[in-house]
Coordinates of C-alpha atoms in Angstrom, one line a residue:
X34 CA -55.1 24.2 -36.1
X35 CA -54.1 23.1 -39.6
X36 CA -51.2 21.6 -41.5
X37 CA -49.5 21.8 -44.9
X38 CA -46.8 19.9 -46.6
X39 CA -43.6 21.9 -46.6
X40 CA -41.0 19.6 -48.2
X41 CA -40.6 16.2 -49.7
X42 CA -37.3 14.3 -49.8
X43 CA -38.0 11.6 -52.3
X44 CA -36.7 8.0 -52.3
X45 CA -34.3 6.7 -54.9
X46 CA -35.4 4.2 -57.6
X47 CA -35.9 0.7 -56.5
X48 CA -33.2 -1.4 -58.2
X49 CA -32.7 -5.1 -58.8
X50 CA -29.5 -6.7 -60.0
X51 CA -29.6 -7.7 -63.7
X52 CA -32.8 -5.8 -64.3
X53 CA -32.9 -2.6 -66.4
X54 CA -34.5 0.5 -64.9
X55 CA -36.5 2.7 -67.3
X56 CA -36.3 6.4 -66.6
X57 CA -39.0 8.6 -68.0
X58 CA -38.3 12.2 -69.2
X59 CA -40.6 15.1 -69.5
X60 CA -41.0 16.5 -73.1
X61 CA -40.4 20.0 -71.9
X62 CA -37.1 18.8 -70.3
X63 CA -37.8 20.0 -66.7
X64 CA -38.6 16.7 -64.9
X65 CA -37.7 13.1 -64.9
X66 CA -39.6 10.1 -63.6
X67 CA -38.8 6.8 -61.9
X68 CA -40.5 4.3 -59.6
X69 CA -40.0 2.8 -56.2
X70 CA -42.4 0.3 -54.7
X71 CA -45.9 1.6 -55.1
X72 CA -44.8 5.1 -55.8
X73 CA -44.0 7.1 -59.0
X74 CA -41.5 9.8 -58.2
X75 CA -41.3 13.0 -60.3
X76 CA -38.2 15.1 -59.8
X77 CA -37.0 18.4 -61.1
X78 CA -33.9 17.7 -63.2
X79 CA -32.2 21.1 -62.3
X80 CA -33.0 20.9 -58.6
X81 CA -33.8 17.3 -57.6
X82 CA -34.7 18.4 -54.1
X83 CA -38.0 19.5 -55.7
X84 CA -40.0 16.3 -55.9
X85 CA -43.6 15.0 -56.2
X86 CA -44.8 11.5 -55.4
X87 CA -47.7 9.7 -57.0
X88 CA -49.0 6.8 -54.8
X89 CA -52.3 5.6 -56.3
X90 CA -51.1 2.2 -57.5
X91 CA -52.1 -0.7 -55.2
X92 CA -49.2 -2.8 -56.5
X93 CA -45.5 -2.2 -57.2
X94 CA -45.0 0.1 -60.2
X95 CA -42.3 -0.8 -62.7
X96 CA -42.3 2.0 -65.3
X97 CA -43.8 5.4 -65.9
X98 CA -43.6 7.6 -69.1
X99 CA -44.8 11.1 -70.0
X100 CA -47.1 11.6 -72.9
X101 CA -45.4 13.7 -75.6
X102 CA -48.0 16.4 -74.9
X103 CA -46.6 16.6 -71.4
X104 CA -50.1 16.7 -69.8
X105 CA -50.4 13.0 -68.8
X106 CA -48.2 10.2 -67.4
X107 CA -48.9 6.5 -68.0
X108 CA -47.6 4.2 -65.3
X109 CA -47.7 0.4 -65.3
X110 CA -47.5 -2.1 -62.4
X111 CA -46.7 -5.7 -61.6
X112 CA -50.4 -6.7 -61.9
X113 CA -50.6 -5.5 -65.5
X114 CA -52.6 -2.3 -64.7
X115 CA -51.9 0.9 -66.7
X116 CA -53.0 4.2 -65.0
X117 CA -53.0 7.4 -67.1
X118 CA -53.1 10.4 -64.9
X119 CA -52.9 14.2 -65.0
X120 CA -49.6 16.0 -64.4
X121 CA -50.8 19.6 -64.2
X122 CA -52.8 19.4 -61.0
X123 CA -51.5 18.8 -57.6
X124 CA -54.1 16.0 -57.1
X125 CA -53.0 14.0 -60.2
X126 CA -56.5 13.0 -61.1
X127 CA -56.8 9.6 -62.8
X128 CA -57.9 9.9 -66.4
X129 CA -58.1 6.2 -67.5
X130 CA -57.1 2.8 -66.2
X131 CA -56.6 -0.3 -68.4
X132 CA -55.5 -3.9 -68.0
X133 CA -53.9 -4.8 -71.3
X134 CA -52.7 -8.2 -70.0
X135 CA -52.3 -10.0 -66.7
X136 CA -48.7 -9.8 -65.6
X137 CA -45.8 -7.4 -65.0
X138 CA -45.6 -4.3 -67.3
X139 CA -41.9 -3.7 -68.2
X140 CA -42.0 -0.8 -70.7
X141 CA -44.4 1.8 -72.2
X142 CA -44.3 4.0 -75.3
X143 CA -46.6 6.7 -76.7
X144 CA -47.1 7.8 -80.3
X145 CA -46.1 11.5 -80.8
X146 CA -49.7 12.7 -81.0
X147 CA -50.3 11.3 -77.5
X148 CA -53.2 9.2 -78.8
X149 CA -51.8 5.6 -78.8
X150 CA -49.9 3.6 -76.2
X151 CA -47.8 0.4 -76.5
X152 CA -47.1 -1.6 -73.4
X153 CA -45.0 -4.8 -73.1
X154 CA -44.0 -7.2 -70.4
X155 CA -44.7 -10.5 -68.9
X156 CA -48.3 -11.5 -69.8
X157 CA -49.8 -15.0 -69.6
X158 CA -50.9 -15.5 -73.2
X159 CA -49.6 -12.3 -74.8
X160 CA -46.5 -10.1 -74.1
X161 CA -47.7 -6.8 -75.5
X162 CA -50.6 -4.6 -76.5
X163 CA -51.2 -1.4 -78.5
X164 CA -54.3 0.6 -77.8
X165 CA -56.0 4.0 -78.0
X166 CA -55.3 6.1 -74.9
X167 CA -58.9 7.3 -74.5
X168 CA -60.9 4.1 -75.2
X169 CA -58.5 1.3 -74.7
X170 CA -59.5 -0.3 -78.0
X171 CA -56.7 -2.2 -79.8
X172 CA -54.8 -0.7 -82.7
X173 CA -52.8 -3.7 -83.7
X174 CA -51.2 -6.7 -82.1
X175 CA -47.7 -7.3 -80.8
X176 CA -46.7 -10.8 -81.9
X177 CA -43.5 -12.7 -82.9
X178 CA -41.9 -13.3 -79.5
X179 CA -41.8 -16.5 -77.5
X180 CA -40.6 -15.0 -74.2
X181 CA -41.2 -11.9 -72.1
X182 CA -40.7 -8.5 -73.9
X183 CA -38.4 -6.1 -72.1
X184 CA -38.6 -3.0 -74.2
X185 CA -40.8 -1.2 -76.7
X186 CA -40.5 2.0 -78.6
X187 CA -42.6 3.8 -81.2
X188 CA -41.1 6.0 -83.9
X189 CA -41.9 9.7 -83.2
X190 CA -42.4 10.7 -86.8
X191 CA -44.8 9.3 -89.4
X192 CA -45.0 6.7 -90.9
X193 CA -45.2 5.0 -87.5
X194 CA -43.1 2.0 -86.8
X195 CA -42.9 0.0 -83.5
X196 CA -40.0 -2.1 -82.3
X197 CA -39.8 -4.6 -79.4
X198 CA -36.9 -6.4 -77.7
X199 CA -37.3 -9.6 -75.8
X200 CA -35.7 -12.4 -73.7
X201 CA -35.9 -14.7 -76.8
X202 CA -32.8 -12.7 -78.1
X203 CA -34.9 -11.1 -80.9
X204 CA -36.3 -7.8 -81.8
X205 CA -39.5 -7.5 -83.9
X206 CA -40.4 -4.7 -86.2
X207 CA -44.1 -3.6 -86.8
X208 CA -45.7 -1.2 -89.2
X209 CA -48.8 0.7 -88.6
X210 CA -51.3 1.9 -87.4
X211 CA -52.9 -0.6 -87.0
X212 CA -49.6 -2.2 -86.1
X213 CA -48.9 -5.3 -88.0
X214 CA -45.9 -7.7 -87.7
X215 CA -43.3 -7.0 -90.4
X216 CA -40.1 -9.0 -89.5
X217 CA -38.0 -10.5 -86.7
X218 CA -34.3 -9.6 -86.3
X219 CA -32.2 -12.0 -84.3
X220 CA -28.7 -10.4 -84.3
X221 CA -28.3 -10.6 -80.5
X222 CA -26.9 -13.7 -78.9
X223 CA -28.4 -12.9 -75.4
X224 CA -31.5 -11.1 -74.0
X225 CA -32.4 -7.8 -75.7
X226 CA -32.8 -5.3 -72.9
X227 CA -33.5 -2.0 -74.7
X228 CA -34.7 -0.8 -78.1
X229 CA -35.0 3.0 -78.9
X230 CA -35.8 5.0 -82.0
X231 CA -33.8 8.2 -82.5
X232 CA -35.9 11.4 -82.0
X233 CA -35.8 12.1 -85.8
X234 CA -37.0 8.6 -86.6
X235 CA -34.2 7.9 -89.0
X236 CA -32.8 4.8 -87.2
X237 CA -33.2 2.8 -84.0
X238 CA -30.8 1.0 -81.7
X239 CA -31.1 -2.3 -79.9
X240 CA -28.9 -3.2 -76.9
X241 CA -28.6 -6.6 -75.2
X242 CA -27.0 -8.6 -72.5
X243 CA -24.4 -9.7 -75.0
X244 CA -22.8 -6.3 -74.7
X245 CA -23.7 -5.3 -78.3
X246 CA -25.5 -2.3 -79.8
X247 CA -27.0 -2.7 -83.3
X248 CA -28.3 0.1 -85.4
X249 CA -31.1 -0.3 -88.0
X250 CA -32.9 1.9 -90.5
X251 CA -36.0 3.4 -88.8
X252 CA -38.3 2.9 -91.7
X253 CA -37.3 -0.4 -93.2
X254 CA -35.4 -2.1 -90.3
X255 CA -32.4 -2.7 -92.6
X256 CA -29.3 -3.3 -90.4
X257 CA -26.9 -0.4 -90.6
X258 CA -24.1 -1.6 -88.3
X259 CA -22.9 -1.8 -84.8
X260 CA -21.4 0.6 -82.2
X261 CA -17.9 -0.1 -81.0
X262 CA -17.2 -3.0 -83.4
X263 CA -17.7 -6.5 -82.0
X264 CA -18.6 -5.3 -78.5
X265 CA -19.8 -2.0 -77.2
X266 CA -19.3 -2.9 -73.5
X267 CA -17.6 -5.7 -71.5
X268 CA -20.8 -6.4 -69.6
X269 CA -24.5 -6.6 -70.5
X270 CA -26.1 -3.3 -71.7
X271 CA -29.3 -2.4 -69.8
X272 CA -30.3 0.9 -71.4
X273 CA -29.6 3.3 -74.3
X274 CA -30.8 6.9 -74.8
X275 CA -30.4 9.1 -77.8
X276 CA -29.3 12.8 -77.8
X277 CA -32.1 15.3 -78.8
X278 CA -30.3 15.9 -82.1
X279 CA -30.1 12.1 -83.0
X280 CA -26.4 12.2 -83.6
X281 CA -25.2 10.6 -80.4
X282 CA -26.4 8.1 -77.8
X283 CA -25.4 6.9 -74.3
X284 CA -25.5 3.3 -73.1
X285 CA -25.5 2.0 -69.5
X286 CA -23.8 -1.3 -68.8
X287 CA -23.2 -3.9 -66.0
X288 CA -19.5 -3.3 -66.6
X289 CA -20.0 -0.2 -64.4
X290 CA -19.5 2.3 -67.2
X291 CA -21.7 4.6 -69.3
X292 CA -20.4 5.3 -72.9
X293 CA -21.2 8.2 -75.1
X294 CA -21.3 7.2 -78.8
X295 CA -20.9 9.1 -82.0
X296 CA -23.5 7.3 -84.2
X297 CA -22.0 8.3 -87.6
X298 CA -18.6 6.8 -86.9
X299 CA -19.8 4.1 -84.5
X300 CA -17.1 5.0 -81.9
X301 CA -17.2 5.9 -78.2
X302 CA -16.4 9.6 -77.7
X303 CA -16.4 9.3 -73.9
X304 CA -16.4 6.5 -71.3
X305 CA -17.7 7.4 -67.9
X306 CA -16.3 5.1 -65.2
X307 CA -18.6 5.0 -62.2
X308 CA -16.8 2.8 -59.8
X309 CA -15.5 -0.7 -59.1
X310 CA -18.1 -2.0 -56.6
X311 CA -20.9 -4.3 -57.7
X312 CA -23.3 -1.6 -56.6
X313 CA -21.8 0.7 -59.3
X314 CA -23.3 -1.4 -62.2
X315 CA -25.3 1.0 -64.5
X316 CA -28.9 -0.1 -65.1
X317 CA -30.5 2.9 -66.6
X318 CA -29.9 6.2 -68.4
X319 CA -31.6 9.4 -69.6
X320 CA -30.5 12.2 -71.9
X321 CA -32.5 15.3 -71.3
X322 CA -31.5 18.7 -72.7
X323 CA -27.9 19.1 -71.5
X324 CA -28.3 16.6 -68.7
X325 CA -26.9 13.0 -68.9
X326 CA -28.2 10.8 -66.1
X327 CA -27.5 7.3 -65.2
X328 CA -28.7 5.0 -62.4
X329 CA -26.5 2.7 -60.4
X330 CA -27.5 -0.6 -58.8
X331 CA -27.2 1.2 -55.5
X332 CA -30.1 3.5 -56.7
X333 CA -27.8 6.5 -56.8
X334 CA -28.6 8.8 -59.8
X335 CA -25.4 10.2 -61.4
X336 CA -25.3 13.4 -63.4
X337 CA -22.5 12.7 -65.9
X338 CA -19.9 15.3 -66.8
X339 CA -18.5 15.1 -70.4
X340 CA -15.4 17.1 -69.3
X341 CA -14.5 14.8 -66.4
X342 CA -15.8 11.3 -67.1
X343 CA -14.5 9.8 -63.9
X344 CA -16.3 12.3 -61.6
X345 CA -20.1 12.9 -62.0
X346 CA -21.2 16.5 -61.6
X347 CA -23.5 15.4 -58.8
X348 CA -24.8 12.2 -57.3
X349 CA -28.3 12.1 -55.9
X350 CA -28.4 9.8 -52.8
X351 CA -31.1 8.8 -50.4
X352 CA -32.9 5.6 -49.5
X353 CA -34.2 3.0 -51.9
X354 CA -35.5 0.6 -49.2
X355 CA -38.1 1.5 -46.6
X356 CA -37.2 3.9 -43.8
X357 CA -37.7 2.4 -40.3
X358 CA -36.8 5.2 -37.9
X359 CA -35.6 8.8 -37.7
X360 CA -34.3 11.5 -35.4
X361 CA -33.3 15.2 -35.8
X362 CA -30.4 17.1 -34.4
X363 CA -29.1 20.7 -34.6
X364 CA -25.6 21.2 -35.9
X365 CA -24.0 24.6 -36.2
X366 CA -27.5 26.1 -36.1
X367 CA -28.7 24.0 -39.0
X368 CA -31.2 21.2 -38.5
X369 CA -30.1 17.7 -39.7
X370 CA -32.5 14.8 -40.2
X371 CA -31.1 11.3 -39.7
X372 CA -33.0 8.3 -41.2
X373 CA -32.3 4.6 -40.9
X374 CA -33.5 2.1 -43.4
X375 CA -34.5 -1.5 -43.8
X376 CA -31.1 -2.5 -45.3
X377 CA -29.0 -0.9 -42.5
X378 CA -28.1 2.4 -44.2
X379 CA -28.2 5.6 -42.2
X380 CA -28.5 8.9 -44.1
X381 CA -28.3 12.5 -42.9
X382 CA -30.2 15.3 -44.6
X383 CA -29.9 19.0 -44.4
X384 CA -33.5 19.9 -43.4
X385 CA -33.5 23.1 -45.5
X386 CA -31.9 22.0 -48.8
X387 CA -32.4 18.2 -48.8
X388 CA -28.6 17.7 -49.5
X389 CA -27.9 14.2 -48.1
X390 CA -25.1 11.7 -47.6
X391 CA -24.8 8.4 -45.9
X392 CA -22.7 7.8 -42.8
X393 CA -19.5 6.3 -44.2
X394 CA -17.8 3.1 -43.3
X395 CA -19.2 -0.3 -42.4
X396 CA -22.3 0.1 -40.3
X397 CA -25.4 -1.9 -39.5
X398 CA -25.9 -5.0 -41.6
X399 CA -29.6 -5.2 -41.0
X400 CA -32.7 -3.1 -40.4
X401 CA -32.1 -0.1 -38.1
X402 CA -34.9 -0.2 -35.5
X403 CA -34.4 3.0 -33.5
X404 CA -32.1 5.9 -33.3
X405 CA -31.6 8.9 -31.1
X406 CA -28.9 11.5 -30.3
X407 CA -27.3 11.7 -26.9
X408 CA -25.8 14.8 -25.2
X409 CA -22.2 14.1 -26.3
X410 CA -23.3 14.3 -30.0
X411 CA -23.4 10.6 -30.7
X412 CA -26.0 9.0 -32.8
X413 CA -27.2 5.9 -30.8
X414 CA -28.8 3.3 -33.0
X415 CA -30.0 -0.3 -32.5
X416 CA -30.5 -2.8 -35.2
X417 CA -31.7 -6.3 -36.0
X418 CA -28.0 -7.3 -36.4
X419 CA -28.1 -7.5 -32.6
X420 CA -25.9 -4.4 -32.0
X421 CA -26.1 -1.0 -30.5
X422 CA -23.8 1.5 -32.2
X423 CA -22.5 4.9 -31.1
X424 CA -21.6 7.1 -34.0
X425 CA -19.7 10.4 -33.6
X426 CA -21.7 13.0 -35.4
X427 CA -18.8 15.4 -35.9
X428 CA -17.1 12.7 -38.0
X429 CA -20.2 11.0 -39.4
X430 CA -18.4 7.7 -39.9
X431 CA -18.8 4.4 -38.2
X432 CA -16.1 3.0 -36.1
X433 CA -15.6 -0.6 -35.0
X434 CA -14.8 0.4 -31.4
X435 CA -18.2 2.1 -30.9
X436 CA -20.2 -1.1 -31.2
X437 CA -22.0 -2.9 -28.3
X438 CA -23.0 -6.5 -29.1
X439 CA -26.3 -7.6 -27.5
X440 CA -27.1 -11.2 -26.5
X441 CA -30.5 -10.9 -28.2
X442 CA -32.1 -8.6 -30.7
X443 CA -32.7 -5.0 -29.5
X444 CA -36.1 -3.5 -30.3
X445 CA -35.6 0.1 -29.1
X446 CA -33.0 2.2 -27.4
X447 CA -33.6 5.3 -25.3
X448 CA -31.0 7.7 -23.8
X449 CA -30.7 9.7 -20.6
X450 CA -28.2 12.2 -19.2
X451 CA -24.6 11.3 -18.4
X452 CA -24.0 8.7 -21.1
X453 CA -26.9 6.6 -19.9
X454 CA -28.9 4.4 -22.4
X455 CA -31.4 1.6 -22.1
X456 CA -31.9 -1.0 -24.8
X457 CA -35.1 -3.0 -24.7
X458 CA -34.3 -6.4 -26.3
X459 CA -36.3 -9.6 -26.7
X460 CA -36.9 -10.7 -23.1
X461 CA -34.2 -8.4 -21.7
X462 CA -33.7 -4.8 -20.6
X463 CA -30.1 -3.7 -20.8
X464 CA -28.6 -0.7 -19.1
X465 CA -25.6 0.9 -20.9
X466 CA -23.2 3.5 -19.7
X467 CA -20.5 5.2 -21.8
X468 CA -20.8 2.7 -24.6
X469 CA -20.6 -0.3 -22.2
X470 CA -23.2 -2.8 -21.0
X471 CA -23.3 -2.4 -17.2
X472 CA -26.5 -4.3 -16.2
X473 CA -29.0 -6.7 -17.7
X474 CA -32.5 -7.5 -16.4
X475 CA -33.8 -10.9 -17.6
X476 CA -36.4 -13.4 -16.5
X477 CA -38.8 -10.5 -16.5
X478 CA -42.0 -12.5 -16.5
X479 CA -43.3 -10.3 -19.4
X480 CA -42.2 -9.4 -22.9
X481 CA -40.8 -5.9 -23.0
X482 CA -41.7 -3.9 -26.1
X483 CA -40.5 -0.3 -25.5
X484 CA -38.5 1.8 -23.0
X485 CA -38.0 5.4 -22.0
X486 CA -35.5 7.1 -19.8
X487 CA -36.7 10.1 -17.8
X488 CA -34.7 13.3 -18.8
X489 CA -33.6 13.5 -15.1
X490 CA -32.0 10.1 -15.5
X491 CA -33.2 8.5 -12.3
X492 CA -36.2 6.6 -13.8
X493 CA -36.7 4.1 -16.6
X494 CA -40.2 3.1 -17.8
X495 CA -40.6 -0.2 -19.7
X496 CA -43.7 -1.1 -21.5
X497 CA -44.8 -4.7 -22.0
X498 CA -46.8 -6.8 -24.4
X499 CA -49.2 -7.4 -21.4
X500 CA -50.4 -3.8 -21.5
X501 CA -48.5 -2.7 -18.4
X502 CA -45.8 -0.1 -17.9
X503 CA -43.3 -0.9 -15.1
X504 CA -41.1 1.7 -13.4
X505 CA -37.4 1.0 -12.6
X506 CA -35.0 3.3 -10.8
X507 CA -31.4 3.7 -11.8
X508 CA -29.2 3.1 -8.8
X509 CA -25.5 3.3 -9.7
X510 CA -25.0 0.8 -12.4
X511 CA -28.1 -1.2 -11.7
X512 CA -31.8 -1.1 -12.4
X513 CA -34.2 -1.7 -9.5
X514 CA -37.9 -2.5 -9.8
X515 CA -39.9 0.2 -8.1
X516 CA -42.9 -2.1 -7.8
X517 CA -45.0 0.6 -9.6
X518 CA -47.1 -0.6 -12.5
X519 CA -49.2 1.6 -14.8
X520 CA -52.1 0.1 -16.8
X521 CA -52.7 1.0 -20.5
X522 CA -55.4 -0.3 -22.8
X523 CA -53.3 -2.8 -24.7
X524 CA -49.8 -4.1 -25.6
X525 CA -47.4 -1.1 -25.6
X526 CA -46.0 -0.1 -29.0
X527 CA -44.0 3.1 -28.2
X528 CA -43.4 5.5 -25.3
X529 CA -41.6 8.7 -24.6
X530 CA -41.2 11.2 -21.8
X531 CA -41.9 14.8 -22.7
X532 CA -38.6 16.8 -23.0
X533 CA -39.1 18.6 -19.6
X534 CA -39.9 15.2 -17.9
X535 CA -43.4 16.3 -16.9
X536 CA -45.4 13.7 -18.8
X537 CA -45.0 10.1 -20.1
X538 CA -47.0 9.2 -23.2
X539 CA -47.6 5.5 -24.0
X540 CA -49.1 4.2 -27.2
X541 CA -50.7 0.8 -27.6
X542 CA -52.1 -1.7 -30.1
X543 CA -55.7 -0.9 -29.0
X544 CA -55.4 2.5 -30.9
X545 CA -55.1 4.6 -27.7
X546 CA -52.4 6.9 -26.4
X547 CA -52.3 7.4 -22.6
X548 CA -50.5 10.4 -21.0
X549 CA -49.4 10.2 -17.4
X550 CA -48.4 13.1 -15.2
X551 CA -45.0 12.3 -13.6
X552 CA -45.2 14.7 -10.6
X553 CA -48.7 13.5 -9.7
X554 CA -47.4 9.9 -9.0
X555 CA -48.1 9.0 -12.7
X556 CA -51.9 9.7 -12.5
X557 CA -53.6 9.5 -15.9
X558 CA -53.7 13.0 -17.5
X559 CA -55.7 12.1 -20.6
X560 CA -56.5 9.3 -23.0
X561 CA -56.3 10.2 -26.7
X562 CA -58.6 8.4 -29.2
X563 CA -58.6 8.9 -32.9
X564 CA -56.5 6.3 -34.7
X565 CA -58.3 3.5 -36.5
X566 CA -55.5 1.0 -36.2
X567 CA -52.6 0.3 -33.8
X568 CA -50.4 3.3 -33.0
X569 CA -46.8 2.6 -33.9
X570 CA -44.8 5.7 -33.1
X571 CA -45.0 9.0 -31.1
X572 CA -42.9 12.0 -30.5
X573 CA -43.1 15.0 -28.2
X574 CA -42.9 18.6 -29.4
X575 CA -40.2 20.8 -28.0
X576 CA -43.0 22.9 -26.4
X577 CA -44.0 19.9 -24.1
X578 CA -47.6 20.8 -24.7
X579 CA -48.1 18.8 -27.9
X580 CA -47.1 15.4 -29.2
X581 CA -47.5 13.6 -32.5
X582 CA -48.5 10.0 -33.2
X583 CA -48.5 7.8 -36.3
X584 CA -50.4 4.6 -36.8
X585 CA -51.0 1.6 -39.1
X586 CA -54.0 3.5 -40.4
X587 CA -51.6 5.8 -42.2
X588 CA -52.8 8.8 -40.1
X589 CA -50.6 11.2 -38.2
X590 CA -52.3 13.1 -35.4
X591 CA -50.9 16.1 -33.4
X592 CA -52.4 16.2 -30.0
X593 CA -52.7 18.9 -27.3
X594 CA -51.9 17.4 -23.8
X595 CA -54.5 19.6 -22.0
X596 CA -57.3 19.0 -24.4
X597 CA -57.8 15.7 -26.1
X598 CA -60.2 17.2 -28.6
X599 CA -57.8 19.9 -29.9
X600 CA -55.8 18.0 -32.5
X601 CA -54.5 18.2 -36.1
X602 CA -55.2 15.3 -38.3
X603 CA -52.9 14.6 -41.2
X604 CA -54.6 12.0 -43.3
X605 CA -52.7 10.1 -46.0
X606 CA -49.4 11.6 -44.9
X607 CA -47.6 8.8 -46.9
X608 CA -50.5 7.4 -48.9
X609 CA -50.7 3.5 -48.8
X610 CA -47.8 3.3 -46.4
X611 CA -47.9 3.7 -42.7
X612 CA -45.7 6.1 -40.9
X613 CA -42.6 4.6 -39.4
X614 CA -41.0 7.5 -37.7
X615 CA -41.8 11.0 -36.4
X616 CA -39.6 13.9 -35.1
X617 CA -39.9 17.6 -34.5
X618 CA -37.6 20.1 -36.1
X619 CA -39.2 22.9 -34.1
X620 CA -42.5 23.7 -32.5
X621 CA -44.2 24.1 -35.9
X622 CA -42.4 21.6 -38.1
X623 CA -43.0 17.9 -38.0
X624 CA -40.9 15.3 -40.0
X625 CA -42.4 12.0 -41.0
X626 CA -40.8 9.0 -42.6
X627 CA -42.4 5.9 -44.0
X628 CA -42.0 2.6 -45.7
X629 CA -42.2 4.5 -49.0
X630 CA -38.6 5.5 -48.3
X631 CA -39.4 9.2 -48.5
X632 CA -39.0 11.9 -45.8
X633 CA -41.7 14.7 -45.5
X634 CA -41.8 17.9 -43.5
X635 CA -45.1 19.4 -42.4
X636 CA -45.8 23.0 -41.2
X637 CA -48.3 23.0 -38.4
X638 CA -50.4 26.0 -37.4
X639 CA -51.0 25.3 -33.7

């Protein structure tokens, strides 16, 4: 019994309104980098479905950059830690770790020989540092700013120069190494968001929240002019990126456009319009080989097309907030994965290619707690916005009529045959039939936590916070207490009947999963021990002989019903994040999702 990682569908970058997102590019031009939460995501630029996730930072990571050699990546987090790690091995071994200052790191730049690193951000007594990559010893000091520094860049040709841009509306220019302060330039009237040298080192550009881009000589810092006259963009500019030949650059702005500039004439060659919604504000960009990328506030990554500026070549979608639940479904012979996130978005993924799209229309307005697919091809979801929704999967769009309002917040929803569904809410169990509430049980005398409908449809099991599972029978449009109570080891966290209805598995906060045999009057078949923390989710395999469980200990186990010792242990399935959802594509493929907003598929050899 063994496991291996089959596919990773990565999260989108984590975006914040009014804050620039720095994208890192690989010197060979194959990959690009961004961050989300505690993860650094490396994606292939030609086929973004190929992704790798680095999750060794204990705090939220803000920026990551490749060394010009291509062998190492430096990433910086909110606590002011810099980790320098290997890119060539699968394990991404840590080479060095430094703490240049205490506070958020906002930008990183390497010298072209990959030997020195400049970092800037929000320190307590200093806002930047330059040091040797292998010893951490200082090679100059970054001074001249009175507020946090947003951006830094080092000229990639000798003699070295270093430039920084800050919230004090100034850029500073340093000569080195060792880097010494040369001058301050205060042409901008608002925050400076981005400074970048051209690849040939002849000039550098600075872009700010005042919508202006200034050009300066790369060696002397003499001002050479502006792009686009008085204003380059209507809104603030968050990022600029030069073309590899140093003749053009792109700029990303809060006015929801990206502009391509001809540097010699100072005019815009192309303006890419990326929408009219506030989520279409452009907060980052990257020019790599022939690819022009920009990032929207929504987290979407746009591949821009010079020939059709109003339609990107492709848009990479996904989740930027943590995923709370998932389910799988077969459509026209292809497996589709559905995932629901913390902000109410539901995405569907082709399990083979990773192509994904979100369900269109106005959907849940808050965390999606649970989802499942019923026999009439509807996605049944419950959310913290106190609703249960039925979404037709042939259309994949929300409709206002398929919404059932609950009196209190639903925790889970479970479905049975014939349009039957049971929603377990705070202090209530609600029976639904054909998208209507038909019966509500309240004054239960216990707090219900999870529910499961038997595949035959006649029985509903409800697990409580008191460590008991109560059985109800469905009689017409009512639920009747059977008076049968099963005991488990602790408060129930999740429960599910096997697909053939032979077993009921119940997980609890005391780290145990108990399986009951249905035909044997719910006698205990086996207890499964292994998790080091409370178990949060479980899912039965289509073969009805195995089931998977995920816990707060970040472990996933695959258990054999008949033998509690035969199991597969997947440690660190989503490192530093616990698993929030499990589902089986087939008997040998398990899908996991987590609060790191990524979806992973595992091949199991059982």
